[in-house]
GROMACS .gro file of C-alpha atoms in nm:
model
  426
    1MET     CA    1  -3.455  12.605   9.629
    2THR     CA    2  -3.272  12.303   9.776
    3GLU     CA    3  -3.155  12.204  10.121
    4ASP     CA    4  -2.800  12.169   9.984
    5PHE     CA    5  -2.803  12.537   9.894
    6LEU     CA    6  -2.939  12.637  10.235
    7GLN     CA    7  -2.668  12.429  10.402
    8TYR     CA    8  -2.412  12.605  10.182
    9LEU     CA    9  -2.547  12.947  10.288
   10TRP     CA   10  -2.527  12.852  10.656
   11LYS     CA   11  -2.192  12.673  10.638
   12TYR     CA   12  -2.014  12.962  10.465
   13LYS     CA   13  -2.211  13.237  10.640
   14LYS     CA   14  -2.354  13.373  10.316
   15LEU     CA   15  -2.607  13.585  10.505
   16GLU     CA   16  -2.633  13.922  10.673
   17LEU     CA   17  -2.494  13.856  11.022
   18THR     CA   18  -2.521  14.196  11.188
   19ASP     CA   19  -2.889  14.196  11.282
   20LEU     CA   20  -3.007  13.835  11.295
   21LYS     CA   21  -3.334  13.760  11.470
   22THR     CA   22  -3.536  13.446  11.519
   23THR     CA   23  -3.887  13.430  11.378
   24LYS     CA   24  -4.006  13.530  11.728
   25GLY     CA   25  -3.800  13.851  11.712
   26GLU     CA   26  -3.525  13.733  11.949
   27GLU     CA   27  -3.171  13.864  11.888
   28LEU     CA   28  -2.944  13.589  11.749
   29ILE     CA   29  -2.564  13.606  11.748
   30LEU     CA   30  -2.387  13.338  11.544
   31GLN     CA   31  -2.055  13.233  11.695
   32GLN     CA   32  -1.988  12.896  11.526
   33VAL     CA   33  -2.198  12.738  11.251
   34GLY     CA   34  -2.094  12.389  11.365
   35LEU     CA   35  -1.941  12.091  11.193
   36HIS     CA   36  -2.120  11.993  10.872
   37ASN     CA   37  -2.265  11.642  10.892
   38THR     CA   38  -2.205  11.474  10.557
   39ARG     CA   39  -2.352  11.142  10.671
   40GLN     CA   40  -2.707  11.034  10.591
   41SER     CA   41  -2.855  11.053  10.941
   42GLY     CA   42  -2.864  11.309  11.219
   43PRO     CA   43  -2.878  11.691  11.226
   44ASP     CA   44  -2.705  11.885  10.949
   45PHE     CA   45  -2.454  12.064  11.176
   46PHE     CA   46  -2.304  11.947  11.505
   47ASN     CA   47  -2.168  12.155  11.793
   48ALA     CA   48  -2.284  12.498  11.680
   49ARG     CA   49  -2.251  12.791  11.922
   50LEU     CA   50  -2.512  13.065  11.937
   51ILE     CA   51  -2.639  13.340  12.161
   52ILE     CA   52  -3.017  13.383  12.157
   53LYS     CA   53  -3.163  13.664  12.363
   54GLU     CA   54  -2.836  13.687  12.563
   55GLN     CA   55  -2.852  13.311  12.643
   56LYS     CA   56  -2.557  13.101  12.520
   57TRP     CA   57  -2.642  12.778  12.341
   58ALA     CA   58  -2.425  12.487  12.226
   59GLY     CA   59  -2.578  12.210  12.019
   60ASN     CA   60  -2.694  12.109  11.676
   61VAL     CA   61  -2.855  12.290  11.384
   62GLU     CA   62  -3.105  12.141  11.138
   63VAL     CA   63  -3.172  12.292  10.794
   64HIS     CA   64  -3.495  12.262  10.595
   65ILE     CA   65  -3.671  12.443  10.313
   66LYS     CA   66  -3.987  12.479  10.524
   67SER     CA   67  -4.030  12.447  10.898
   68SER     CA   68  -4.300  12.185  10.846
   69ASP     CA   69  -4.039  11.956  10.687
   70TRP     CA   70  -3.940  11.875  11.045
   71TYR     CA   71  -4.259  11.671  11.080
   72VAL     CA   72  -4.250  11.547  10.718
   73HIS     CA   73  -3.915  11.383  10.801
   74ASN     CA   74  -4.042  11.256  11.140
   75HIS     CA   75  -3.764  11.425  11.335
   76GLU     CA   76  -3.995  11.458  11.636
   77CYS     CA   77  -3.965  11.078  11.675
   78ASP     CA   78  -3.587  11.063  11.644
   79PRO     CA   79  -3.376  11.117  11.959
   80MET     CA   80  -3.082  11.227  11.739
   81TYR     CA   81  -3.266  11.559  11.697
   82ASP     CA   82  -3.331  11.623  12.067
   83ASN     CA   83  -3.030  11.853  12.093
   84VAL     CA   84  -3.121  12.087  11.805
   85ILE     CA   85  -3.081  12.446  11.926
   86LEU     CA   86  -3.176  12.623  11.602
   87HIS     CA   87  -3.394  12.537  11.303
   88VAL     CA   88  -3.265  12.713  10.990
   89VAL     CA   89  -3.528  12.733  10.713
   90TRP     CA   90  -3.597  12.922  10.395
   91GLU     CA   91  -3.962  12.971  10.487
   92ASP     CA   92  -4.112  12.948  10.835
   93ASP     CA   93  -4.461  12.805  10.794
   94MET     CA   94  -4.524  12.665  11.145
   95ASP     CA   95  -4.381  12.637  11.495
   96ILE     CA   96  -4.173  12.328  11.581
   97TYR     CA   97  -4.183  12.190  11.936
   98ARG     CA   98  -3.940  11.992  12.148
   99LYS     CA   99  -4.056  11.700  12.359
  100ASP     CA  100  -4.099  11.935  12.656
  101ASN     CA  101  -4.336  12.148  12.440
  102SER     CA  102  -4.091  12.439  12.413
  103ILE     CA  103  -4.055  12.594  12.068
  104ILE     CA  104  -3.728  12.538  11.881
  105PRO     CA  105  -3.590  12.880  11.776
  106THR     CA  106  -3.610  12.929  11.400
  107LEU     CA  107  -3.410  13.147  11.162
  108GLN     CA  108  -3.582  13.232  10.831
  109LEU     CA  109  -3.294  13.261  10.583
  110LYS     CA  110  -3.478  13.441  10.304
  111ASP     CA  111  -3.486  13.753  10.522
  112TYR     CA  112  -3.105  13.772  10.535
  113ILE     CA  113  -2.973  13.659  10.196
  114ASP     CA  114  -2.817  13.896   9.942
  115GLN     CA  115  -3.028  13.883   9.625
  116LYS     CA  116  -2.709  13.877   9.414
  117VAL     CA  117  -2.620  13.540   9.564
  118LEU     CA  118  -2.965  13.405   9.473
  119ILE     CA  119  -2.934  13.531   9.118
  120ARG     CA  120  -2.592  13.367   9.074
  121TYR     CA  121  -2.727  13.046   9.229
  122LYS     CA  122  -3.020  13.032   8.988
  123LYS     CA  123  -2.792  13.111   8.696
  124ILE     CA  124  -2.558  12.821   8.775
  125ILE     CA  125  -2.760  12.559   8.958
  126GLN     CA  126  -3.110  12.591   8.821
  127THR     CA  127  -3.029  12.611   8.449
  128ASN     CA  128  -3.197  12.340   8.246
  129ASN     CA  129  -3.125  12.414   7.883
  130GLY     CA  130  -2.937  12.104   7.775
  131GLN     CA  131  -2.595  12.233   7.871
  132TRP     CA  132  -2.317  11.971   7.898
  133ILE     CA  133  -2.238  12.097   8.249
  134LYS     CA  134  -2.423  12.359   8.452
  135CYS     CA  135  -2.148  12.620   8.433
  136ASP     CA  136  -2.025  12.568   8.077
  137LYS     CA  137  -2.110  12.929   7.985
  138GLN     CA  138  -1.919  13.074   8.281
  139LEU     CA  139  -1.630  12.823   8.297
  140PRO     CA  140  -1.414  13.001   8.035
  141THR     CA  141  -1.412  13.309   8.262
  142VAL     CA  142  -1.247  13.121   8.551
  143SER     CA  143  -0.873  13.179   8.581
  144ASP     CA  144  -0.628  12.899   8.494
  145PHE     CA  145  -0.462  12.951   8.833
  146MET     CA  146  -0.785  12.874   9.017
  147ILE     CA  147  -0.861  12.571   8.798
  148THR     CA  148  -0.512  12.417   8.822
  149ASN     CA  149  -0.522  12.439   9.202
  150TRP     CA  150  -0.858  12.262   9.201
  151GLN     CA  151  -0.723  12.002   8.958
  152GLU     CA  152  -0.450  11.899   9.204
  153ARG     CA  153  -0.710  11.839   9.474
  154LEU     CA  154  -0.936  11.652   9.234
  155PHE     CA  155  -0.650  11.427   9.125
  156VAL     CA  156  -0.576  11.332   9.487
  157GLU     CA  157  -0.950  11.267   9.535
  158ARG     CA  158  -0.941  11.032   9.237
  159LEU     CA  159  -0.639  10.851   9.381
  160GLU     CA  160  -0.825  10.811   9.710
  161LYS     CA  161  -1.119  10.665   9.520
  162LYS     CA  162  -0.892  10.416   9.344
  163SER     CA  163  -0.737  10.330   9.679
  164ILE     CA  164  -1.062  10.167   9.790
  165LEU     CA  165  -1.021   9.873   9.552
  166ILE     CA  166  -0.652   9.835   9.640
  167LEU     CA  167  -0.726   9.824  10.013
  168GLU     CA  168  -1.004   9.572   9.952
  169LEU     CA  169  -0.768   9.353   9.749
  170LEU     CA  170  -0.504   9.389  10.020
  171LYS     CA  171  -0.747   9.269  10.284
  172ASN     CA  172  -0.852   8.970  10.074
  173SER     CA  173  -0.489   8.887   9.989
  174GLU     CA  174  -0.365   8.880  10.350
  175ASN     CA  175  -0.154   9.194  10.296
  176ASN     CA  176   0.044   9.038  10.010
  177TRP     CA  177   0.139   9.340   9.802
  178GLU     CA  178   0.275   9.128   9.514
  179ALA     CA  179  -0.062   8.952   9.491
  180VAL     CA  180  -0.252   9.281   9.507
  181PHE     CA  181  -0.039   9.429   9.234
  182PHE     CA  182  -0.096   9.124   9.012
  183LYS     CA  183  -0.473   9.148   9.056
  184LEU     CA  184  -0.484   9.521   8.991
  185LEU     CA  185  -0.256   9.493   8.688
  186ALA     CA  186  -0.463   9.205   8.550
  187LYS     CA  187  -0.783   9.405   8.591
  188ASN     CA  188  -0.641   9.699   8.400
  189PHE     CA  189  -0.501   9.476   8.126
  190GLY     CA  190  -0.865   9.387   8.059
  191LEU     CA  191  -0.956   9.754   8.012
  192GLN     CA  192  -1.320   9.852   8.058
  193ILE     CA  193  -1.486   9.566   7.870
  194ASN     CA  194  -1.289   9.275   8.019
  195GLY     CA  195  -1.157   9.433   8.339
  196GLU     CA  196  -1.386   9.239   8.573
  197ALA     CA  197  -1.320   8.914   8.383
  198PHE     CA  198  -0.943   8.961   8.414
  199LEU     CA  199  -0.983   9.037   8.785
  200SER     CA  200  -1.196   8.726   8.836
  201LEU     CA  201  -0.922   8.520   8.671
  202ALA     CA  202  -0.657   8.675   8.897
  203ASN     CA  203  -0.874   8.598   9.200
  204SER     CA  204  -0.929   8.237   9.090
  205VAL     CA  205  -0.573   8.122   9.162
  206ASP     CA  206  -0.348   8.180   9.459
  207PHE     CA  207  -0.065   8.414   9.370
  208SER     CA  208   0.189   8.157   9.489
  209ILE     CA  209   0.080   7.943   9.191
  210VAL     CA  210   0.130   8.236   8.953
  211ARG     CA  211   0.477   8.288   9.094
  212LYS     CA  212   0.572   7.921   9.044
  213CYS     CA  213   0.431   7.907   8.691
  214ALA     CA  214   0.612   8.228   8.591
  215ASN     CA  215   0.945   8.043   8.579
  216ARG     CA  216   0.842   7.899   8.242
  217LEU     CA  217   0.657   8.095   7.973
  218SER     CA  218   0.442   7.807   7.849
  219ASN     CA  219   0.335   7.736   8.209
  220ILE     CA  220   0.219   8.088   8.286
  221GLU     CA  221   0.048   8.112   7.946
  222ALA     CA  222  -0.127   7.779   8.003
  223LEU     CA  223  -0.241   7.895   8.347
  224PHE     CA  224  -0.388   8.222   8.218
  225PHE     CA  225  -0.548   8.087   7.902
  226GLY     CA  226  -0.679   7.776   8.075
  227GLN     CA  227  -0.836   7.971   8.361
  228ALA     CA  228  -0.990   8.206   8.106
  229GLY     CA  229  -1.151   7.910   7.930
  230LEU     CA  230  -0.980   8.007   7.605
  231LEU     CA  231  -0.818   7.665   7.543
  232GLU     CA  232  -1.157   7.507   7.482
  233ASN     CA  233  -1.139   7.537   7.104
  234ASP     CA  234  -1.084   7.319   6.795
  235SER     CA  235  -0.733   7.439   6.713
  236GLU     CA  236  -0.488   7.163   6.624
  237GLU     CA  237  -0.186   7.394   6.637
  238GLU     CA  238   0.106   7.237   6.823
  239TYR     CA  239   0.137   7.547   7.045
  240VAL     CA  240  -0.227   7.514   7.152
  241GLN     CA  241  -0.187   7.141   7.216
  242ILE     CA  242   0.112   7.211   7.442
  243LEU     CA  243  -0.085   7.468   7.640
  244ARG     CA  244  -0.377   7.228   7.686
  245ARG     CA  245  -0.150   6.952   7.818
  246GLU     CA  246   0.030   7.188   8.051
  247TYR     CA  247  -0.295   7.334   8.182
  248LEU     CA  248  -0.430   6.987   8.262
  249PHE     CA  249  -0.107   6.913   8.446
  250LEU     CA  250  -0.133   7.240   8.644
  251GLN     CA  251  -0.499   7.173   8.724
  252ASN     CA  252  -0.413   6.836   8.876
  253LYS     CA  253  -0.097   6.954   9.051
  254PHE     CA  254  -0.244   7.264   9.216
  255LYS     CA  255  -0.611   7.157   9.234
  256ILE     CA  256  -0.711   7.460   9.030
  257LYS     CA  257  -1.078   7.535   8.963
  258ARG     CA  258  -1.239   7.784   8.727
  259GLU     CA  259  -1.538   7.863   8.947
  260GLY     CA  260  -1.616   8.233   8.953
  261VAL     CA  261  -1.418   8.326   8.642
  262LEU     CA  262  -1.630   8.556   8.426
  263PRO     CA  263  -1.657   8.515   8.048
  264PHE     CA  264  -1.415   8.708   7.828
  265HIS     CA  265  -1.549   8.926   7.547
  266PHE     CA  266  -1.409   8.995   7.200
  267PHE     CA  267  -1.705   9.183   7.054
  268ARG     CA  268  -1.641   9.549   6.962
  269LEU     CA  269  -1.274   9.524   7.055
  270ARG     CA  270  -0.990   9.606   6.825
  271PRO     CA  271  -0.774   9.295   6.769
  272ALA     CA  272  -0.485   9.445   6.966
  273ASN     CA  273  -0.713   9.450   7.272
  274PHE     CA  274  -0.843   9.095   7.233
  275PRO     CA  275  -0.818   8.913   7.569
  276THR     CA  276  -0.595   8.650   7.406
  277ILE     CA  277  -0.333   8.914   7.319
  278ARG     CA  278  -0.358   9.092   7.654
  279LEU     CA  279  -0.326   8.765   7.849
  280ALA     CA  280  -0.024   8.664   7.642
  281GLN     CA  281   0.138   9.002   7.712
  282LEU     CA  282   0.060   8.976   8.083
  283ALA     CA  283   0.214   8.629   8.088
  284MET     CA  284   0.526   8.759   7.915
  285LEU     CA  285   0.562   9.037   8.172
  286TYR     CA  286   0.546   8.792   8.463
  287PHE     CA  287   0.782   8.551   8.288
  288ARG     CA  288   1.037   8.833   8.255
  289ASN     CA  289   0.986   8.988   8.599
  290HIS     CA  290   0.966   8.763   8.902
  291HIS     CA  291   0.964   9.051   9.154
  292PHE     CA  292   0.727   9.279   8.971
  293PHE     CA  293   0.592   9.480   9.265
  294ASP     CA  294   0.935   9.550   9.417
  295THR     CA  295   1.056   9.679   9.081
  296VAL     CA  296   0.751   9.903   9.037
  297ILE     CA  297   0.802  10.059   9.380
  298ARG     CA  298   1.171  10.117   9.311
  299VAL     CA  299   1.138  10.265   8.960
  300GLN     CA  300   1.067  10.639   8.956
  301THR     CA  301   1.119  10.777   8.605
  302ILE     CA  302   0.880  10.755   8.314
  303LYS     CA  303   1.154  10.627   8.082
  304GLU     CA  304   1.230  10.336   8.314
  305PHE     CA  305   0.863  10.237   8.311
  306TYR     CA  306   0.842  10.252   7.932
  307ASP     CA  307   1.153  10.033   7.913
  308PHE     CA  308   1.014   9.800   8.177
  309PHE     CA  309   0.691   9.744   7.983
  310ASN     CA  310   0.865   9.711   7.649
  311VAL     CA  311   0.752   9.356   7.573
  312SER     CA  312   0.644   9.202   7.245
  313LEU     CA  313   0.488   8.873   7.136
  314ASN     CA  314   0.648   8.655   6.874
  315GLY     CA  315   0.612   8.291   6.777
  316PHE     CA  316   0.248   8.182   6.757
  317TRP     CA  317   0.117   8.532   6.832
  318GLN     CA  318   0.323   8.682   6.549
  319ASN     CA  319   0.044   8.582   6.307
  320HIS     CA  320  -0.252   8.521   6.540
  321TYR     CA  321  -0.495   8.733   6.741
  322THR     CA  322  -0.697   8.430   6.850
  323PHE     CA  323  -0.630   8.057   6.873
  324GLU     CA  324  -0.861   7.975   6.583
  325LYS     CA  325  -0.757   8.199   6.296
  326LYS     CA  326  -0.431   8.312   6.137
  327SER     CA  327  -0.375   8.679   6.059
  328LYS     CA  328  -0.120   8.897   5.886
  329SER     CA  329   0.218   8.874   6.058
  330LYS     CA  330   0.268   9.153   6.308
  331THR     CA  331   0.466   9.193   6.631
  332LYS     CA  332   0.226   9.265   6.917
  333ARG     CA  333   0.384   9.522   7.149
  334LEU     CA  334   0.255   9.709   7.449
  335THR     CA  335   0.201  10.054   7.301
  336LYS     CA  336   0.296  10.375   7.477
  337SER     CA  337  -0.070  10.471   7.509
  338PHE     CA  338  -0.151  10.138   7.677
  339VAL     CA  339   0.145  10.172   7.915
  340ASP     CA  340   0.017  10.522   7.998
  341LEU     CA  341  -0.316  10.367   8.103
  342LEU     CA  342  -0.129  10.118   8.322
  343LEU     CA  343   0.064  10.404   8.482
  344ILE     CA  344  -0.256  10.600   8.546
  345ASN     CA  345  -0.470  10.314   8.677
  346THR     CA  346  -0.220  10.070   8.828
  347ILE     CA  347   0.133  10.197   8.893
  348ILE     CA  348   0.062  10.540   9.036
  349PRO     CA  349  -0.235  10.435   9.255
  350ILE     CA  350  -0.046  10.143   9.409
  351LYS     CA  351   0.262  10.360   9.471
  352PHE     CA  352   0.034  10.610   9.642
  353VAL     CA  353  -0.138  10.354   9.865
  354TYR     CA  354   0.183  10.165   9.947
  355ALA     CA  355   0.360  10.485  10.057
  356LYS     CA  356   0.060  10.577  10.273
  357SER     CA  357   0.069  10.232  10.436
  358LEU     CA  358   0.430  10.303  10.537
  359GLY     CA  359   0.346  10.652  10.658
  360LYS     CA  360   0.568  10.807  10.391
  361PRO     CA  361   0.476  11.114  10.183
  362SER     CA  362   0.430  11.021   9.817
  363GLU     CA  363   0.265  11.327   9.663
  364GLU     CA  364   0.586  11.469   9.516
  365GLU     CA  365   0.682  11.144   9.339
  366VAL     CA  366   0.325  11.079   9.226
  367PHE     CA  367   0.274  11.430   9.087
  368LYS     CA  368   0.612  11.421   8.913
  369LEU     CA  369   0.530  11.088   8.748
  370ILE     CA  370   0.170  11.165   8.646
  371SER     CA  371   0.271  11.502   8.499
  372GLN     CA  372   0.496  11.319   8.251
  373VAL     CA  373   0.210  11.098   8.125
  374SER     CA  374   0.007  11.214   7.825
  375TYR     CA  375  -0.353  11.309   7.898
  376GLU     CA  376  -0.631  11.069   7.804
  377LYS     CA  377  -0.831  11.132   7.491
  378ASN     CA  378  -1.204  11.090   7.541
  379ARG     CA  379  -1.526  11.287   7.515
  380ILE     CA  380  -1.499  11.433   7.866
  381ILE     CA  381  -1.150  11.571   7.805
  382ASP     CA  382  -1.238  11.696   7.456
  383ASN     CA  383  -1.533  11.893   7.595
  384PHE     CA  384  -1.330  12.050   7.875
  385ILE     CA  385  -1.055  12.149   7.630
  386ALA     CA  386  -1.325  12.312   7.415
  387LEU     CA  387  -1.422  12.514   7.723
  388LYS     CA  388  -1.061  12.641   7.752
  389VAL     CA  389  -0.979  12.431   8.059
  390PRO     CA  390  -0.603  12.367   8.082
  391VAL     CA  391  -0.535  11.997   8.010
  392GLU     CA  392  -0.168  11.925   7.947
  393ASN     CA  393  -0.102  11.588   8.109
  394ALA     CA  394  -0.267  11.289   8.278
  395MET     CA  395  -0.295  11.466   8.613
  396HIS     CA  396  -0.520  11.723   8.448
  397SER     CA  397  -0.725  11.465   8.258
  398GLN     CA  398  -0.775  11.249   8.566
  399ALA     CA  399  -0.881  11.557   8.760
  400MET     CA  400  -1.136  11.654   8.496
  401ILE     CA  401  -1.280  11.302   8.483
  402GLN     CA  402  -1.319  11.323   8.862
  403LEU     CA  403  -1.484  11.664   8.828
  404LYS     CA  404  -1.730  11.552   8.562
  405THR     CA  405  -1.831  11.220   8.721
  406MET     CA  406  -1.832  11.314   9.090
  407TYR     CA  407  -1.940  11.681   9.077
  408CYS     CA  408  -2.097  11.787   8.746
  409ASP     CA  409  -2.296  11.467   8.689
  410GLN     CA  410  -2.403  11.461   9.055
  411LYS     CA  411  -2.507  11.829   9.040
  412ALA     CA  412  -2.271  11.889   9.335
  413CYS     CA  413  -2.185  12.244   9.225
  414LEU     CA  414  -2.195  12.368   9.585
  415LYS     CA  415  -1.913  12.127   9.676
  416CYS     CA  416  -1.706  12.226   9.374
  417ALA     CA  417  -1.437  12.494   9.400
  418ILE     CA  418  -1.538  12.631   9.060
  419GLY     CA  419  -1.905  12.638   9.163
  420ASN     CA  420  -1.816  12.824   9.483
  421TYR     CA  421  -1.598  13.066   9.289
  422LEU     CA  422  -1.884  13.150   9.053
  423LEU     CA  423  -2.138  13.175   9.336
  424ASN     CA  424  -1.911  13.428   9.505
  425GLY     CA  425  -1.916  13.643   9.195
  426GLY     CA  426  -1.588  13.524   9.040
   0.00000   0.00000   0.00000
């Protein structure tokens, strides 16, 4: 038994309501369960309304497994609990007193709970047999209609989560959306392994410098590679020599420092994802597009985005993946799968947050765009597909990643629409 489950029972009135009595035998009529407190401190429900022994009460409700938990948690010393009008417990093992020595009315839930609900709860929540997720045996029985509705809500939740970083960047960039977009795009060019390093590079120079350097490809390349510390090598190639000279010039001109830039990693990366290649591609994008953010906000179709990100590297990078070693000649393009990741993690989130900042609805555009993007291929998505969960596009895959990481892994089945569906008997 957990307090989360008891809160669930109270919040959704999963108890026999017709003949409620306190542990002292007083008639109890439940009018409003109150507002669930999801913060860390204070009573579990605010502003509940009850009638106890024909006396109307308005106040807070606290939920515990045992009555004695009141003293275990030291609530008698906390003024936030002075206005508790009902103590809801699974087992009443002692009387609880207010400061004026009056007893706080107590409701013992185990006397009023349908045993079928308890059986379903134990079947879903309390399983411990190495299952990938708690409900993986029951999940295939849930209708696609119910799941797809939940997926839409989960996707918006994931966008809201991604909004946190964007709003933080916006605050630190003095509301410069172009600068925020550059930092977010840079982070996602670094993928998981080098994402924080790319972001630290983007934060190390004022965006006005990036804008000025973007007028010339060798300048923007020198800026990125120099700030990344990747020009500190033994290469005698003319291209590398040019970048070193230009970076020294930019350092002196703009008083650029490398403090705070994290190291870039090559280990366990495929050559196409080496930071040298990704920085060169990012530089090419900014060389070609001087009003990047405005274009991203304006563009609405998936084809336009694929065309927009259709850049390739030639010249030195035609036969190099690093500065030190030649490789077989190959044009390095931004692949469709990589552009899809940029759409999922950069373009769509910033469109969403920007529209919200203007007070404009963006859900229709965002859902239309994300539904055209292929779903991600990873272990989480593979496992959900094996469980017959509908995954047809990136909206679905993003939703299922949100479900797995924020609900399944956190054992938050009681907050999950699928968990509630199964607890209610499907």
